[in-house]
Each structure stands twice: as C-alpha cells, then as structure tokens.
Amino acid sequence: MDRPHEHNIGLVEDTVRQISSSKGEPEWMLELRLRAFALWQETEMPKWGPDLSGLDLANISYYSEPLHGASEDWGEVPDEIRDTFVALGIPKAEREYLGGVGAQFDSGAVYHRLKASLEAKGVIFEDMDVAVKKYPDIVRKHFMTSCVRIEEHKFSMLHAACWSGGTFIYVPNGVAVELPLQAYFRMNKMRSAQFEHTLIIVEEAARLTYIEGCSAPQYVAASLHAGCVEIFVGKSAEMRYISIENWSKNTYNLNTKKSIVAEDGNMMWVSGNMGAKVSMLYPSSILLGDRSHSESLSIVVGGDGQVQDVGAKAILLGADTSASIISRSIASGGSVVGYRGLVDVHGSARHALAHVVCDTLLLDGESRSYAFPVTRVCGSTSSVSHEARVGRVNDDALFYLKHLGFSEREAMRVLIGGFLHPIIKELPLEYAVEFNRLIDIEFLEGESRRSPHKALS
Amino acid sequence: MNEAASLRLLGVTIAVAGKAVVHDIDIEFAKGELTVLLGANGSGKSTLLNGLFGHPDYALTSGEIVLDGEDITSLKTEEKARKGLFLSMQQLPEIPGVTLTNLLYRARIELFGKDTETPVEFHQRMVVLAEQFELKKELLLGEVNRGISGGERKQSELLQILALSPRYVFLDEIDAGMDIDMQRKLRHIIQHLLGRGVGIILISHHIGAVKDLAPHRVLVMESGHIVERGDLSLVHEIEKNGFSGISKNAYE
C-alpha cells in the first residue's frame, strides 16, 4: 500500500495551513484553526493533574494525509487497513446490529456508511471532514463555539488547530434512530497524534445511541490522542453516547467531551477506559433546560503503571435538573486511578438533584487511588450527595468462591465482573462481551498479558 | 463402614496464627449418614471445618483427609469442592453485582465442566427445586448474600447445595436463628440429601432439632478435641446434663 504523506514533525503555523489546504476547507475553518494555534502557542501546559512531562510535543507528527478518501464499500478500502478493521470486528458488527459505521485510520476516514432507511428520514452520518464542506452552516454554528470552546484548555486549542476526521451526526426532529451508529478510530502510526472531532446534534424529541471505539497498537515512542466530542441534545431528546477506549500503554489520552442538554432532554455517557499511559477525561453535561437530566457511567481500568485521571462533570443551570455520576475503577500493577469531577449547581437550578458515587477496587498493594470531587452549590433548594469507597479484594469472598469450585482466577473474574456490572449492563450485549474480554486480558491472563490489538501492529 | 466409600479425617490438627487450636482429630463420615458435631462455643468446631477447606487463616498442620481412599489433604479449596465437598459457612460474604443463579451456573461449569443446560434452563430448574423445597425462589435473581436477611442467607445456602449436588456437606450452624417453619424445611432437605446418599456433617446448638433428625453419629468437641462419641442417646444426655455434665476430658 502507498504510505500516506506525513507532515513535518512538530507543529508550526504552516503545518496548520497545510492541514486545512489539503482538505480543501473553507476559509472560516482555516481562521478557526489559526486562532486556536495562536492561543495554543501562548498557553502553558496544565499545572494540575497527572505528569505530562513524557509527552514530547515537539517530536510528534500532527497529521498524516490519507491517500484514500472514505469509501462506502469495505471492498474499496486498502487491504492493510481493511484487515485491521476486520480483526477489530467492525464490518461484522455493521452487518449484525448497527445502523451505520464510520472508520478512521490515523488522520482520515476510510469508510462511512449509513443505512438507507435512516438516510431517508433525514439522518446525517458523515465523516467530519466532509461535513465541513457539505453542511457548512450547521457545522460552523456548532463547531467549538458554545459546547466545547476552543479556549477551554491547552489541548482543546491544539485539537482545534489540528483536528482531522471524526464524525458528524444530525438527527432531525422526532426521529428515533433505533440501531446504534458507531465510529471506530484507529491510531496506527508511531509517535503520532490523532485529533478526531465528533459533533452530534439530536433535535427535539429525537433519539440516538452512538458508540465510539478507539485503539492503537503498542509502539516504543509516546503518542497523543486529543479528540473532542460535542453533543447537542434538543428538547425532550434522548442521547446515549458509549465509548470504549483501549489505547496502547504509551498513549497520552487527553480527550474533551461535552454535551449541552435542552429542556426535558436526557444525556447518558457510558465510558469504558482502558490502556493509555496517562488519561485525562471528564465527560461533561451542561444541563441548560429545565428538567433536563444526565447520567455518567464510567469504568476505569488501570494496570502496569498507568495513570488514569478520569471523572465527570455536571453543570446544572435549569430548574428541576438532575445529574447522576457513577464511576467504578479497578487498579492493579502499580497503577494510579483517580476520580476527578465537578458538580456545579447554579442558583437558577431550583430543586436540582445530583448524586455522585465513585468506587475503586484495588487488586494489589502497589496500586493507588484518589478522588478529587468538587461540588459547588448556589441556593438552598437542591439536593447533592457524594459517596466514595475504596476497597481491596476481600479474602473471605475469594475463599467463599473457591469453596464453590472457582479457581483463584475464576473467582477474581466473578468479583471484578460483579463490581463492574452496574456499568457493563448499560452496554449493548456485544460490547459488554468485548469489554469483559478486554478486562480478562488486562487482569487475568498473567503471562500472556499484552495489548489486545498488538497482533495488529 | 466401607472405608473405600467414606470421608476420613486422620489425626487432623489445625492451627490459627501459628498456634494449634484443634488437635489430632479422627472422624469417619459415611455416605448417606448424618453426623452431628456438638460442643460449646469456642470448642473448635468451625475452626475444624475452615481448616479442612483451606481457609487462608486456618492451617492444617498435620494429619490427613482421605476421600474414598484418596488422600486429598493437600488439595486446594476449589479442588476439594470439585471432589464433592461443600461447606455451608456461618459468615457469608456479599458478592455484589452477581446473581445467585449466575454464580451457581458458573460454579457448575467449574465443578462439572461445560454444562449442557443453558443459563435459562438452569434457572428454570432451580425455580422448580426452590418450589419443591419451599425456599424463596426470588433469591435466585438477587445479588449473592446482599440485602437479604439472615434467614434468607440460610435459604440461599440450601439452594446452593441443591444446585451443586455435593457428596459431603458440612453445615455449620445452618439452623441458628431459624424459625420453626424453616427448621421443618431444613429437616426435609437433610432427609432428601441423605436419601440420595449424601454424607452430612451438621454443627448445631439446637439439641431439639438434632434429636428430631436422628443422627447416625454424634461427636462432642471441647477445647479442640473430640471428647465424646456416641449416638442419639448422647444427645439425650447432653440435653439433660449440658456439655459440662458429659465432658470427660478424654484427651488429658
């Protein structure tokens, strides 16, 4: 296969211009990128959170120009790339239980297809690069303007300057997308960066489940993933966003995900986070409309010296809004697993409810856990609660399971599965099976422990 | 007794934190027979059972466990379970997020290999068994030992025994705190298991209930030793005189 063209290592203004021109973007998008690049240059690295000193931003390739555009036929996708996605089970999943699939390899989409029945209802499911040109008005209105803002932090600026690929979804008023749509992002090059942008608009009384899967093979040099997800949930709309991220253990996963929810709207985040050297990820819901609701369910798995700094945010603005954040973390192999979250109840959010539960299971004596829950409440009509628990695997529970015939490994599998069950039950069956398999590989395969997709690298 | 078809403890000593607390125990359990182990609190009954099953806090420091002529002393806890031994414990840990049906279905696979029953078929069979023995079938879809009363935990244990078909069952004070109806159900299950050739070893403080069960063998423990061996008449004697009245300190 022809190798895609790689832009120079390191980031200068010219790189940003090249990204934009190679995509044939409209002028407004170039201006957005350049403004973001200027902000990025003058902004320091974050002074809080995990140590990012191993991330050498001067030695990363920021963009790989794909030689092939996105196809609607797997047969037209280059063999080497198609084989990767076949091994990940994507075409099979598309046939069996998905309403549409997008697949991205490094910086560019290689496949995008939506079922015709959904297209007929006005649903748009498009590669983000294409959407910028095909639906400029709606993209320009929503792209890093009111949900995730460019100036939010150093890596949202970097993302805005270098973003490439990703997914655009639009679900019109009253349309229920019954089968999930899925995008799979594969980062394949060494010492590279991936900045896919996902923009989802679910209009009034519409319904959507969207699934994102991410992975990367194991390379010696560190890579960067700084994706961005923006979701607009309309009045009485329901959105379920499910992501399973399984990065190689030298990836810095610094992701930004946020939603704005209108009145009576419902946003659910379900996240499974595995892999990565350092993860910083805090899916956020801005509950703008009265009676809007958000739920954030996350599983965080730390192993082999990883640092997982993951949590959720809920900003409650409307009256009678409610938010629930449930986090379950497992730490082994000397990893550090932390919960960092925010519940911010504004004065306008009369009679708001918020509930946070974060539980951690430590599998060994070397791993650590911490929690930084921040709660701000303005006014006196709200009810906010927070629970946190950290526990180790209970010897009596292990003995109990062994006396029923379970080996130590199977007993651990039962205990871990039970601990994660409240979140895993929210995943579609096929993903629950896959996630359980990944957990097995992480904790229970001992000698054969490896990156689940290493064979593909 | 046919030694080739029995469970024998030969000179078993159990230590806790490096100190021997149960000494030189010799007992023979036969298939289809009920053995009752009596003794005051702290006499070493539960320690003996935990040590036999390999609880990490209890060390079997000498002696042998022989099952049907095979020395199983050094087998791991789960290997003993696969040989057909089952311990009903006093303290049952919670297993959050796992239903009893799911746990037992997976346990059967561990014990007997791949099951030909589907989980749904297994659950349906368990519901029938629960109804047959008047046990609360709702426990099957509840989380294991979680959010249930002490009495329901005992019922959960009985459902486990019925599901896993063990050959020798050690019941450690399973009748503690049971009301009269539950005791009747327990007797029914014990009689059912004995009829199917299961060897049952019951630890109990409930002399009246023990009398009703008409055990084949009665043993009394004191200070970590077996101090009395007998039959139903021994139970009558204990009922009349208490443990202090029958203790002969035979080990001294």
XYZ file of C-alpha atoms in Angstrom:
709
model
C 0.000 0.000 0.000
C 1.140 3.581 -0.591
C 2.161 5.301 2.615
C 0.215 8.425 3.406
C 2.048 11.685 3.286
C 3.235 12.790 6.723
C 3.503 16.423 7.578
C 6.638 17.511 9.335
C 7.317 16.509 12.894
C 6.390 19.246 15.357
C 3.768 21.944 14.993
C 4.233 25.301 13.260
C 1.672 27.597 11.643
C 2.500 26.203 8.247
C 1.504 22.708 9.388
C -1.919 24.043 10.340
C -2.289 25.775 6.977
C -1.232 22.569 5.188
C -3.817 20.501 7.066
C -6.549 22.940 6.068
C -5.472 23.282 2.452
C -5.005 19.525 1.934
C -8.641 19.112 2.992
C -9.814 21.973 0.775
C -11.512 23.626 3.715
C -13.490 26.870 3.630
C -11.740 29.988 4.862
C -13.677 30.179 8.153
C -12.293 26.838 9.243
C -8.720 27.893 8.450
C -9.290 31.049 10.509
C -10.606 28.946 13.379
C -7.544 26.708 13.200
C -5.116 29.625 13.119
C -6.809 31.364 16.051
C -6.595 28.124 18.008
C -2.941 27.646 17.060
C -2.093 31.175 18.272
C -3.876 30.508 21.573
C -2.091 27.188 21.935
C 1.291 28.792 21.460
C 0.742 31.307 24.217
C -0.830 28.868 26.676
C 1.211 26.912 29.191
C 0.809 23.223 29.907
C -1.748 22.500 32.652
C -0.311 22.828 36.142
C -2.753 20.373 37.664
C -3.419 16.699 37.159
C -1.050 13.912 36.111
C 2.542 14.429 34.983
C 2.636 15.107 31.225
C 6.393 15.676 31.018
C 6.857 12.473 28.976
C 4.755 13.960 26.190
C 7.215 15.496 23.740
C 5.001 17.791 21.692
C 7.934 18.890 19.514
C 8.503 15.348 18.257
C 5.044 14.286 17.246
C 3.670 14.003 13.743
C 0.479 16.058 13.807
C -1.128 14.942 10.586
C -0.954 12.072 8.097
C -2.595 12.948 4.840
C -4.656 9.967 3.733
C -4.182 8.895 0.141
C -7.600 7.321 0.045
C -10.855 9.063 0.871
C -13.682 7.447 2.775
C -15.425 4.673 0.912
C -18.919 3.238 1.254
C -17.684 -0.210 0.355
C -15.261 -2.239 2.501
C -14.031 -3.832 -0.735
C -12.606 -0.488 -1.817
C -10.682 0.083 1.425
C -6.965 -0.777 1.041
C -6.261 -4.344 2.183
C -3.904 -3.486 5.017
C -6.372 -1.051 6.548
C -9.413 -3.231 5.935
C -7.677 -6.174 7.611
C -7.189 -4.074 10.740
C -10.878 -3.256 10.983
C -11.897 -6.829 10.150
C -9.703 -8.019 13.024
C -11.471 -5.498 15.257
C -14.804 -6.964 14.178
C -16.210 -3.757 12.679
C -17.682 -4.969 9.343
C -19.319 -7.926 11.116
C -20.843 -5.632 13.736
C -22.130 -3.380 10.967
C -23.890 -6.292 9.297
C -25.402 -7.600 12.505
C -26.521 -4.767 14.721
C -25.510 -1.284 13.667
C -27.364 1.406 11.787
C -24.203 2.950 10.383
C -20.429 2.750 10.679
C -17.526 5.134 10.306
C -13.917 4.005 10.430
C -10.891 6.237 10.746
C -7.259 5.224 10.310
C -4.849 7.785 11.785
C -5.963 11.192 10.476
C -8.524 10.271 7.848
C -11.782 8.389 7.408
C -11.524 5.185 5.374
C -15.145 4.086 5.498
C -18.510 5.689 6.178
C -21.921 4.297 5.554
C -25.425 4.797 6.881
C -28.384 2.518 6.344
C -30.597 3.865 3.567
C -33.692 3.797 5.783
C -32.072 6.282 8.163
C -30.888 8.464 5.324
C -34.468 8.629 4.068
C -35.571 10.008 7.435
C -33.106 12.848 7.112
C -30.442 11.445 9.414
C -26.935 12.590 8.516
C -23.940 10.447 9.443
C -20.848 11.822 7.826
C -17.094 11.984 8.041
C -16.386 15.332 9.795
C -14.003 16.498 7.038
C -16.775 16.074 4.501
C -19.436 17.629 6.741
C -17.481 20.901 6.979
C -17.892 21.316 3.226
C -21.267 19.655 2.765
C -23.154 21.211 5.694
C -21.204 24.429 6.344
C -23.947 26.431 8.054
C -24.837 23.933 10.724
C -21.228 22.885 11.311
C -19.993 26.472 11.546
C -22.728 27.295 14.047
C -21.864 24.415 16.361
C -18.170 23.596 15.824
C -16.289 24.579 19.002
C -18.454 27.623 19.596
C -20.813 27.004 22.510
C -20.308 23.426 23.698
C -16.549 22.822 23.801
C -14.906 26.201 23.332
C -11.518 26.499 21.656
C -10.005 28.398 24.565
C -11.138 25.833 27.150
C -7.652 24.434 27.750
C -4.291 23.838 26.096
C -5.377 20.602 24.430
C -8.730 21.904 23.166
C -6.681 24.629 21.434
C -4.324 22.044 19.985
C -7.296 19.975 18.893
C -8.955 22.935 17.143
C -5.732 23.728 15.316
C -5.026 20.171 14.151
C -8.345 18.315 14.166
C -8.827 15.789 11.381
C -11.575 13.303 10.691
C -14.201 12.258 13.151
C -17.945 12.073 12.890
C -20.824 14.411 12.224
C -24.309 13.215 13.093
C -27.579 15.075 12.725
C -30.876 13.540 13.806
C -33.930 15.616 12.790
C -36.949 16.404 14.982
C -38.833 13.379 16.232
C -36.637 10.767 14.519
C -35.670 7.789 16.653
C -32.525 6.012 15.424
C -33.212 2.550 16.789
C -29.953 0.857 15.794
C -26.757 2.354 17.199
C -24.362 4.241 14.948
C -20.707 3.521 15.502
C -17.364 5.060 14.669
C -14.034 3.356 15.225
C -10.844 5.357 15.486
C -7.597 3.537 14.984
C -4.308 5.284 15.598
C -1.674 3.268 13.835
C 1.475 5.296 13.396
C 4.280 5.587 15.873
C 4.865 8.916 17.615
C 1.759 10.355 16.065
C -1.290 12.249 17.192
C -4.958 11.765 16.487
C -7.438 14.621 16.802
C -10.786 13.346 15.568
C -13.753 15.635 16.105
C -17.229 14.323 16.835
C -20.186 16.680 16.531
C -23.638 15.304 17.237
C -26.903 17.228 17.037
C -30.025 15.447 18.225
C -33.028 17.642 17.577
C -36.285 17.898 19.515
C -37.794 14.573 20.614
C -35.214 12.643 18.587
C -33.281 9.660 19.879
C -29.803 8.286 19.196
C -27.280 5.806 20.523
C -23.769 6.377 19.270
C -20.785 4.165 20.002
C -17.145 5.084 19.672
C -14.329 2.608 19.842
C -10.691 3.640 19.924
C -7.452 1.709 19.952
C -3.803 1.861 18.992
C -1.008 -0.682 18.708
C 1.962 -0.622 21.049
C 4.969 1.410 19.936
C 8.078 2.463 21.781
C 7.552 6.199 21.412
C 4.692 8.009 23.091
C 1.670 9.080 21.059
C -1.034 11.638 21.700
C -4.772 11.347 21.371
C -6.648 14.619 21.871
C -10.094 14.058 20.448
C -13.118 16.200 21.029
C -16.796 15.296 21.317
C -19.573 17.904 21.232
C -23.173 16.832 21.650
C -26.293 18.996 21.444
C -29.337 17.323 22.957
C -32.581 19.027 21.934
C -35.855 19.409 23.834
C -37.146 16.041 25.065
C -34.424 14.310 23.060
C -32.519 11.265 24.261
C -28.862 10.705 23.560
C -26.756 7.783 24.658
C -23.041 8.051 23.958
C -20.993 4.931 24.555
C -17.240 4.827 24.211
C -14.763 2.068 24.712
C -11.233 3.377 24.625
C -8.381 0.937 24.689
C -5.227 2.826 23.868
C -1.727 1.394 23.796
C 0.104 1.908 27.041
C 2.276 4.718 25.780
C -0.560 6.921 24.541
C -1.400 10.159 26.279
C -5.179 10.246 26.061
C -6.254 13.832 26.682
C -9.800 13.928 25.485
C -12.538 16.543 25.784
C -16.193 15.524 25.728
C -19.140 17.749 26.463
C -22.879 17.979 25.914
C -25.478 20.715 26.203
C -28.931 19.469 27.116
C -32.166 21.372 26.424
C -35.352 21.117 28.483
C -36.588 17.625 29.254
C -33.597 16.279 27.349
C -31.698 13.254 28.500
C -27.959 12.643 28.072
C -26.215 9.445 29.029
C -22.453 8.932 28.929
C -21.217 5.359 29.202
C -17.442 5.064 29.130
C -15.017 2.202 29.373
C -11.467 3.450 29.665
C -8.547 1.095 29.356
C -4.978 1.358 28.257
C -3.077 4.662 27.773
C -0.044 5.854 29.705
C -1.956 8.837 31.048
C -5.659 9.516 30.616
C -7.375 12.785 31.406
C -11.032 12.533 30.568
C -14.047 14.200 32.185
C -17.224 13.929 30.071
C -19.363 16.933 30.933
C -23.044 17.737 30.742
C -24.367 21.261 30.783
C -27.973 20.926 31.871
C -29.323 24.112 30.395
C -33.010 23.337 30.007
C -35.483 22.822 32.825
C -35.980 19.187 33.828
C -33.012 18.025 31.760
C -31.116 15.045 33.046
C -27.702 13.497 32.618
C -26.156 10.240 33.679
C -22.493 9.446 33.531
C -21.412 5.862 33.994
C -17.766 5.032 33.708
C -15.419 2.149 34.147
C -11.771 2.938 34.547
C -9.188 0.196 34.397
C -5.618 0.901 35.431
C -2.709 -1.508 35.083
C 1.057 -1.621 34.554
C 1.991 1.754 35.994
C -0.689 3.700 34.152
C -2.226 6.906 35.419
C -5.966 7.210 34.892
C -7.251 10.621 35.908
C -10.864 10.274 34.877
C -14.175 11.592 36.104
C -17.224 13.560 35.021
C -18.745 16.987 35.279
C -22.337 18.139 35.571
C -23.237 21.808 35.395
C -26.836 22.303 36.462
C -28.469 25.503 35.219
C -32.151 24.715 34.584
C -34.810 24.201 37.245
C -35.560 20.646 38.357
C -32.486 19.316 36.577
C -30.818 16.166 37.781
C -27.450 14.506 37.325
C -26.044 11.180 38.332
C -22.369 10.255 38.138
C -21.310 6.693 38.826
C -17.688 5.666 38.468
C -16.176 2.244 39.047
C -12.393 1.925 38.903
C -10.057 -1.015 39.146
C -6.361 -0.563 39.797
C -3.580 -3.131 39.507
C 0.086 -3.324 38.530
C 1.149 -0.227 40.473
C -1.271 1.993 38.594
C -2.786 5.201 39.880
C -6.514 5.546 39.375
C -8.203 8.782 40.270
C -11.645 10.279 40.141
C -11.765 13.986 39.360
C -15.194 15.506 38.985
C -17.362 18.559 39.318
C -20.968 19.084 40.292
C -21.836 22.744 39.835
C -25.384 23.700 40.813
C -26.185 27.277 39.822
C -28.732 29.497 41.541
C -31.127 29.103 38.616
C -31.233 25.328 39.118
C -34.007 25.302 41.696
C -34.812 21.882 43.178
C -31.903 20.281 41.351
C -30.667 16.842 42.283
C -27.140 15.486 41.891
C -25.647 12.252 43.062
C -22.045 11.060 42.723
C -20.770 7.595 43.573
C -17.185 6.578 42.933
C -15.936 3.160 43.940
C -12.459 1.771 43.486
C -11.272 -1.795 43.738
C -7.531 -2.202 44.353
C -6.186 -5.557 43.201
C -2.746 -5.261 44.779
C -0.755 -3.383 47.391
C 1.216 -1.197 44.967
C -1.672 0.487 43.169
C -3.187 3.713 44.413
C -6.456 5.542 44.213
C -7.512 9.105 44.860
C -10.591 11.255 44.436
C -10.943 14.981 43.821
C -14.674 15.591 43.826
C -15.565 19.277 43.611
C -19.086 20.342 44.498
C -20.395 23.884 44.192
C -23.965 24.671 45.144
C -25.634 28.042 44.875
C -29.014 28.326 46.614
C -30.716 26.131 49.167
C -33.318 24.100 47.283
C -31.012 21.470 45.801
C -30.018 18.066 47.000
C -26.462 16.963 46.301
C -24.766 13.837 47.575
C -21.395 12.187 47.139
C -20.243 8.719 48.068
C -16.768 7.294 47.616
C -15.426 3.908 48.546
C -12.064 2.232 48.097
C -11.698 -1.446 48.803
C -9.430 -4.384 48.228
C -10.420 -7.842 47.073
C -11.916 -9.483 50.126
C -10.132 -12.708 51.234
C -13.362 -14.122 52.644
C -15.126 -13.550 49.322
C -12.281 -15.302 47.481
C -12.434 -18.269 49.883
C -16.208 -18.397 49.559
C -15.978 -18.599 45.770
C -13.175 -21.153 45.866
C -15.210 -23.396 48.132
C -17.872 -23.364 45.412
C -15.268 -24.682 42.986
C -13.898 -21.482 41.425
C -10.156 -21.286 40.886
C -8.439 -18.102 42.089
C -8.543 -16.696 38.562
C -12.205 -17.516 38.029
C -13.050 -16.149 41.476
C -11.328 -12.881 40.564
C -13.285 -12.849 37.320
C -16.541 -13.220 39.258
C -15.624 -10.435 41.700
C -14.396 -7.995 39.035
C -17.398 -8.739 36.824
C -19.762 -8.123 39.704
C -18.025 -4.889 40.660
C -18.330 -3.554 37.106
C -21.783 -4.969 36.438
C -23.786 -1.772 37.102
C -21.967 -0.077 34.221
C -21.450 -3.021 31.883
C -25.178 -3.785 31.918
C -25.703 -0.453 30.153
C -23.540 -1.542 27.205
C -25.103 -3.279 24.211
C -24.567 -7.011 24.656
C -21.843 -7.335 22.029
C -19.826 -4.538 23.633
C -20.323 -5.940 27.104
C -18.845 -9.227 25.879
C -15.945 -7.412 24.239
C -15.273 -5.283 27.289
C -15.293 -8.316 29.572
C -12.783 -9.930 27.226
C -10.518 -6.889 27.454
C -10.756 -6.968 31.254
C -9.770 -10.635 31.187
C -6.723 -9.801 29.121
C -5.799 -6.931 31.435
C -6.118 -8.728 34.752
C -6.422 -12.423 34.297
C -4.169 -13.621 31.533
C -0.985 -13.218 33.581
C 1.976 -14.210 31.467
C 0.160 -13.576 28.237
C -0.713 -10.015 29.227
C -0.401 -7.773 26.204
C -2.091 -5.027 24.323
C -5.312 -6.565 22.976
C -4.625 -5.355 19.478
C -0.890 -5.776 19.495
C -1.129 -8.544 16.971
C -2.350 -5.973 14.516
C 0.551 -3.602 14.876
C -18.114 -48.722 57.433
C -16.782 -49.148 53.937
C -13.521 -47.209 54.019
C -13.359 -47.045 50.252
C -16.592 -45.028 50.250
C -16.156 -42.583 53.060
C -14.547 -39.355 54.129
C -11.991 -39.825 56.865
C -10.052 -37.385 58.985
C -6.921 -38.965 60.403
C -5.073 -37.111 63.169
C -6.004 -33.703 61.826
C -4.543 -30.688 63.635
C -5.496 -27.113 62.742
C -3.526 -24.028 63.721
C -4.561 -20.390 63.770
C -1.817 -17.740 63.685
C 0.775 -20.471 64.225
C -0.923 -21.949 67.284
C -2.614 -25.339 67.200
C -6.206 -24.986 68.359
C -7.783 -28.186 67.050
C -5.844 -31.340 67.864
C -5.472 -34.790 66.411
C -8.993 -35.261 65.105
C -10.068 -38.717 63.879
C -13.533 -38.903 62.349
C -15.089 -41.071 59.670
C -18.090 -39.828 57.699
C -20.114 -42.225 55.622
C -22.230 -41.592 52.561
C -25.913 -41.212 53.292
C -25.284 -40.771 57.012
C -25.806 -37.809 59.303
C -23.045 -36.938 61.724
C -23.693 -34.256 64.308
C -20.842 -32.308 65.821
C -21.726 -30.693 69.125
C -19.777 -28.583 71.558
C -19.853 -25.335 73.463
C -18.973 -22.075 71.744
C -15.232 -21.874 71.149
C -14.693 -25.628 71.269
C -13.143 -25.642 67.793
C -15.964 -26.927 65.570
C -15.918 -24.116 62.986
C -12.122 -23.966 63.114
C -12.003 -27.619 62.154
C -14.268 -27.048 59.136
C -12.410 -23.922 57.957
C -9.100 -25.771 58.282
C -10.410 -28.764 56.329
C -11.486 -26.499 53.473
C -8.286 -24.480 53.369
C -9.395 -21.055 54.594
C -6.223 -18.902 54.463
C -6.474 -18.038 58.166
C -6.525 -21.698 59.235
C -3.622 -24.073 58.602
C -3.924 -27.833 58.567
C -0.545 -28.632 60.148
C -0.741 -32.401 60.424
C -3.000 -35.310 59.656
C -4.783 -36.483 56.534
C -8.100 -36.084 54.794
C -8.942 -39.238 52.882
C -11.867 -39.389 50.472
C -12.820 -42.790 49.098
C -9.306 -43.987 49.802
C -7.613 -40.969 48.166
C -5.521 -38.542 50.191
C -6.954 -35.101 49.425
C -5.224 -33.243 52.277
C -3.073 -31.019 50.108
C -5.714 -30.212 47.501
C -6.690 -26.578 47.101
C -10.081 -25.390 48.326
C -11.570 -25.439 44.838
C -10.152 -28.903 44.166
C -11.840 -30.205 47.294
C -15.079 -28.634 46.052
C -14.621 -30.474 42.767
C -14.254 -33.714 44.735
C -17.751 -33.085 46.081
C -17.152 -31.364 49.425
C -19.354 -28.423 50.377
C -19.121 -26.153 53.399
C -22.068 -24.078 54.495
C -20.428 -21.198 56.362
C -21.661 -19.100 59.233
C -20.456 -15.818 57.753
C -21.356 -15.340 54.121
C -19.582 -12.566 52.208
C -21.523 -10.425 49.749
C -20.769 -10.809 46.047
C -22.149 -7.570 44.592
C -23.342 -7.451 41.006
C -23.677 -11.253 40.669
C -26.995 -13.053 40.901
C -27.235 -16.372 42.714
C -28.402 -18.123 39.545
C -25.461 -16.749 37.588
C -22.969 -17.712 40.299
C -24.319 -21.246 40.588
C -24.458 -21.761 36.831
C -20.803 -20.767 36.574
C -19.910 -22.839 39.642
C -21.458 -25.897 37.989
C -19.229 -25.354 34.972
C -16.217 -25.164 37.304
C -17.292 -28.342 39.091
C -18.536 -30.470 36.234
C -17.188 -28.888 33.063
C -19.242 -27.332 30.296
C -22.901 -27.563 31.158
C -25.377 -28.817 28.587
C -28.073 -26.675 30.222
C -28.425 -23.070 29.126
C -28.492 -20.461 31.912
C -32.221 -20.040 31.340
C -32.877 -23.794 31.581
C -30.757 -23.974 34.710
C -32.664 -21.096 36.275
C -35.989 -22.735 35.467
C -34.796 -25.976 37.059
C -33.677 -24.069 40.167
C -37.069 -22.383 40.431
C -38.729 -25.820 40.416
C -36.313 -27.039 43.122
C -36.960 -23.922 45.224
C -40.695 -24.518 44.981
C -40.296 -28.224 45.777
C -38.400 -27.445 48.975
C -40.393 -24.297 49.822
C -37.388 -21.997 49.506
C -37.667 -18.403 48.366
C -37.154 -18.536 44.598
C -36.672 -14.739 44.382
C -33.247 -15.272 45.951
C -32.079 -16.795 42.664
C -32.245 -13.471 40.837
C -30.944 -11.407 43.743
C -27.315 -10.496 44.325
C -25.425 -13.153 46.292
C -25.801 -12.626 50.079
C -26.651 -8.960 49.555
C -29.577 -7.066 51.052
C -31.164 -10.214 52.450
C -31.965 -11.321 55.990
C -30.077 -13.942 57.987
C -32.854 -16.450 57.339
C -32.727 -15.788 53.613
C -28.974 -16.360 53.605
C -29.586 -19.824 55.049
C -32.105 -20.463 52.294
C -29.562 -19.266 49.761
C -27.072 -21.812 51.136
C -29.629 -24.579 50.809
C -30.294 -23.575 47.201
C -26.543 -23.779 46.581
C -26.399 -27.310 47.967
C -29.335 -28.359 45.807
C -27.707 -26.789 42.732
C -24.198 -28.158 43.165
C -25.028 -31.744 44.207
C -22.115 -32.248 46.619
C -21.240 -35.670 48.087
C -20.386 -34.467 51.597
C -21.981 -31.389 53.094
C -20.723 -29.596 56.198
C -23.482 -27.452 57.701
C -22.016 -25.004 60.194
C -24.878 -23.854 62.437
C -27.182 -23.562 59.475
C -30.116 -23.844 61.871
C -29.055 -20.880 64.032
C -31.861 -18.357 64.266
C -34.208 -20.441 62.096
C -37.893 -20.240 62.862
C -39.941 -23.390 63.270
C -41.120 -23.440 59.648
C -37.609 -23.062 58.325
C -36.371 -25.826 60.622
C -39.009 -28.106 59.133
C -37.816 -27.212 55.625
C -34.209 -27.864 56.642
C -35.130 -31.295 58.015
C -36.880 -32.085 54.770
C -33.808 -31.135 52.721
C -31.441 -33.062 55.009
C -33.630 -36.168 54.720
C -33.758 -35.714 50.945
C -29.973 -35.440 50.697
C -29.379 -38.419 52.973
C -31.771 -40.412 50.831
C -29.612 -39.582 47.827
C -26.500 -40.861 49.566
C -25.041 -37.501 50.574
C -22.974 -37.552 53.767
C -23.993 -34.712 56.082
C -21.998 -33.249 58.926
C -24.079 -30.847 60.999
C -22.767 -28.464 63.607
C -25.614 -27.298 65.787
C -26.523 -25.889 69.168
C -30.119 -26.793 68.652
C -30.455 -30.002 70.651
C -34.182 -30.361 69.986
C -33.661 -30.146 66.230
C -30.767 -32.609 66.382
C -32.940 -35.131 68.226
C -35.596 -34.887 65.521
C -33.014 -35.623 62.842
C -31.991 -38.902 64.494
C -28.289 -38.698 63.597
C -26.268 -41.823 62.897
C -23.295 -40.478 64.796
C -22.810 -37.810 67.458
C -19.473 -36.251 68.374
C -18.719 -33.724 71.078
C -15.810 -31.312 70.889
C -14.179 -29.439 73.722
C -11.055 -27.295 73.647
C -10.188 -28.521 70.169
C -10.526 -32.231 70.941
C -13.187 -34.838 70.299
C -14.183 -35.772 73.832
C -17.252 -37.917 73.257
C -18.537 -40.200 70.520
C -21.929 -41.811 70.531
C -25.359 -41.929 69.019
C -28.738 -40.380 69.716
C -28.517 -41.350 73.398
C -25.575 -38.958 73.747
C -27.816 -36.122 72.565
C -30.337 -37.015 75.250
C -27.585 -36.994 77.848
C -26.370 -33.546 76.749
C -29.912 -32.256 76.834
C -30.200 -33.463 80.417
C -26.777 -32.553 81.821
C -25.286 -29.985 79.425
C -21.831 -30.229 77.861
C -20.161 -29.809 81.248
C -22.043 -32.806 82.545
C -20.740 -35.201 79.904
C -17.219 -33.915 79.408
C -14.662 -36.466 80.449
C -11.618 -34.600 79.218
C -10.688 -37.782 77.468
C -7.725 -36.163 75.781
C -5.998 -35.473 79.057
